[in-house]
Coordinates of C-alpha atoms in Angstrom, one line a residue:
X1 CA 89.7 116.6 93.3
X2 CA 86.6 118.6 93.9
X3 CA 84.1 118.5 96.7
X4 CA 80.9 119.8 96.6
X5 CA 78.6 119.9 99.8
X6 CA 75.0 120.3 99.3
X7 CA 72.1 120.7 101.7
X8 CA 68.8 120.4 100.9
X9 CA 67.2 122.0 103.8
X10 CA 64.4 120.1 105.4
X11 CA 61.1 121.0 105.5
X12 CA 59.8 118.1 107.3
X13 CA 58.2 120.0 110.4
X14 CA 55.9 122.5 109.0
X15 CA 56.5 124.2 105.5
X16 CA 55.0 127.7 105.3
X17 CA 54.8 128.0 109.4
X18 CA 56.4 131.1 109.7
X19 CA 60.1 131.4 110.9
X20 CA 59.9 133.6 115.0
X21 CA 62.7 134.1 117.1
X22 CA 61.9 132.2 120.1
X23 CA 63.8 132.5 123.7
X24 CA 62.0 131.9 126.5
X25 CA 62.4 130.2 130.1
X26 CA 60.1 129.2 132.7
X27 CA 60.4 127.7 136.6
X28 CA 58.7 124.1 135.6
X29 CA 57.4 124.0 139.0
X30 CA 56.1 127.3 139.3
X31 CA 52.9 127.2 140.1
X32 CA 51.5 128.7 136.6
X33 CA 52.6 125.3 135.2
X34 CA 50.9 122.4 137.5
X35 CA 50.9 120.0 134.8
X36 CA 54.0 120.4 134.2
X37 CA 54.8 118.4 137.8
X38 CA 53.5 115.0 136.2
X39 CA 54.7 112.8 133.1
X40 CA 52.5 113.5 130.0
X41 CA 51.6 116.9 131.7
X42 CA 51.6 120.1 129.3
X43 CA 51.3 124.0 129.3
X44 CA 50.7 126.6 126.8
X45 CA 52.8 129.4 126.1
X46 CA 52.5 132.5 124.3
X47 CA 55.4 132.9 122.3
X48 CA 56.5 131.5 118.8
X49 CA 54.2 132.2 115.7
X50 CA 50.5 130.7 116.9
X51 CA 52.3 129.9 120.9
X52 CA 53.9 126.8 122.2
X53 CA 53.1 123.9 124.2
X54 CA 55.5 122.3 126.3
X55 CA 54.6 118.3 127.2
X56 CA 56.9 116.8 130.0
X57 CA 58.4 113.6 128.6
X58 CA 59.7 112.3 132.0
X59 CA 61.4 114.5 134.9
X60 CA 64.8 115.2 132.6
X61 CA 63.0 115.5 129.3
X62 CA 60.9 118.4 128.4
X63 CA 59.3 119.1 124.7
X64 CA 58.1 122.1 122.8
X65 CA 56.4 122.7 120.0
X66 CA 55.0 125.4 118.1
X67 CA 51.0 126.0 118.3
X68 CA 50.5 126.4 114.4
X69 CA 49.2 123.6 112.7
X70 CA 51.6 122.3 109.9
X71 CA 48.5 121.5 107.9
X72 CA 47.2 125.4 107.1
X73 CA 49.4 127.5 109.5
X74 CA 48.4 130.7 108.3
X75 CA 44.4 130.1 108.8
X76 CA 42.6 132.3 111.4
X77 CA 42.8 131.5 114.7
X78 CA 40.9 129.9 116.2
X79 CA 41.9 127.3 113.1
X80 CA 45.5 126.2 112.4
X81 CA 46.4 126.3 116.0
X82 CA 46.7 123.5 117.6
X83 CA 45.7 121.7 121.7
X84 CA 45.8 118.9 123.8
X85 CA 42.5 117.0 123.0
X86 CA 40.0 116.9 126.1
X87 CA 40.8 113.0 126.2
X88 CA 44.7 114.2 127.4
X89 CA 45.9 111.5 124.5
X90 CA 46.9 113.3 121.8
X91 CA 47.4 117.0 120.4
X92 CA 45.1 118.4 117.7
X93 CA 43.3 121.1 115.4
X94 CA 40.0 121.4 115.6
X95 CA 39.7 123.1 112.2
X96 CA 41.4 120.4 110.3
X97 CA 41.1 117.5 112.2
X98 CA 44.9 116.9 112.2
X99 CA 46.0 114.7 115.3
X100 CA 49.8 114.6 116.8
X101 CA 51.5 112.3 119.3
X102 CA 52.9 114.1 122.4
X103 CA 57.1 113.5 120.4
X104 CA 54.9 116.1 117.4
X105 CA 54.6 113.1 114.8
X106 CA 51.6 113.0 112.8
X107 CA 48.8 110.6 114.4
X108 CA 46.0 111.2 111.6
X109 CA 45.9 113.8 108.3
X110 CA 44.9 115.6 106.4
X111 CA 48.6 116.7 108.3
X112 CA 51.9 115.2 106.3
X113 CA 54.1 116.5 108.6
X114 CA 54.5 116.9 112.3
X115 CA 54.5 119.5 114.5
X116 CA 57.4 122.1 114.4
X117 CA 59.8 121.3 117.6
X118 CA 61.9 124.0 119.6
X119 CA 64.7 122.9 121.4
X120 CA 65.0 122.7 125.0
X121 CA 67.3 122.6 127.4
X122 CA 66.5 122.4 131.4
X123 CA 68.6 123.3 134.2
X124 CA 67.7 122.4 137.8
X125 CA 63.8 123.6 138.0
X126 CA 64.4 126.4 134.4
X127 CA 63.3 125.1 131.3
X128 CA 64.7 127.2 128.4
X129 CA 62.7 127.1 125.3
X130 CA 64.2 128.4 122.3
X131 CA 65.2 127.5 117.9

């Protein structure tokens, strides 16, 4: 008998968003990250491809995501880079008009798919950030 195992990959977070190494930890309550100290607060980072923003789920539950849009990643800044719309409700490009939910997932197009997510893993006040 014969087994093969085949993976298909999945591009379902951002084809053509350029593959970073990303490693990074911050204090969540340092005081360069205020918003981070309330549900549904955020901060930007600079590392990854186009940055990161980090949302705050709940105390225990942190997000990241990478900055480039998954619509046209590779456009010049300041288009295919993503931010937290003025209204605090939702994450978008400008350029494109793509909106995202604060979980990454794809609110309105021309985006198909959502935003590309880091893992994260927080110890006592440390966030670490990383893929």
């Amino acid at each position: 008998m014969l087994f093969v195992l085949v993976s298909c990959g999945s591009d379902s977070q951002g084809p053509g968003i350029p593959n970073v190494p990303v490693s990074e930890q911050i204090n969540v309550n340092s005081q360069l990250y205020p918003r981070l100290r309330q549900d549904g607060g955020y901060a930007y980072l600079e590392n990854g491809y186009k940055g990161i923003i980090v949302v705050r789920q709940n105390a225990n539950l942190y997000l990241a995501f990478e900055r480039a849009c998954p619509y046209d990643p590779t456009a010049d800044l300041p288009c295919g880079r993503v931010e937290v719309d003025q209204s605090n409700l939702f994450i978008n490009d400008k350029c494109c008009g793509s909106q995202f939910n604060f979980q990454g997932g794809v609110m309105t197009g021309p985006a198909v798919y959502g935003l590309r997510q880091y893992r994260t893993a927080l110890s006592g006040s440390l966030l670490s950030i990383f893929n």
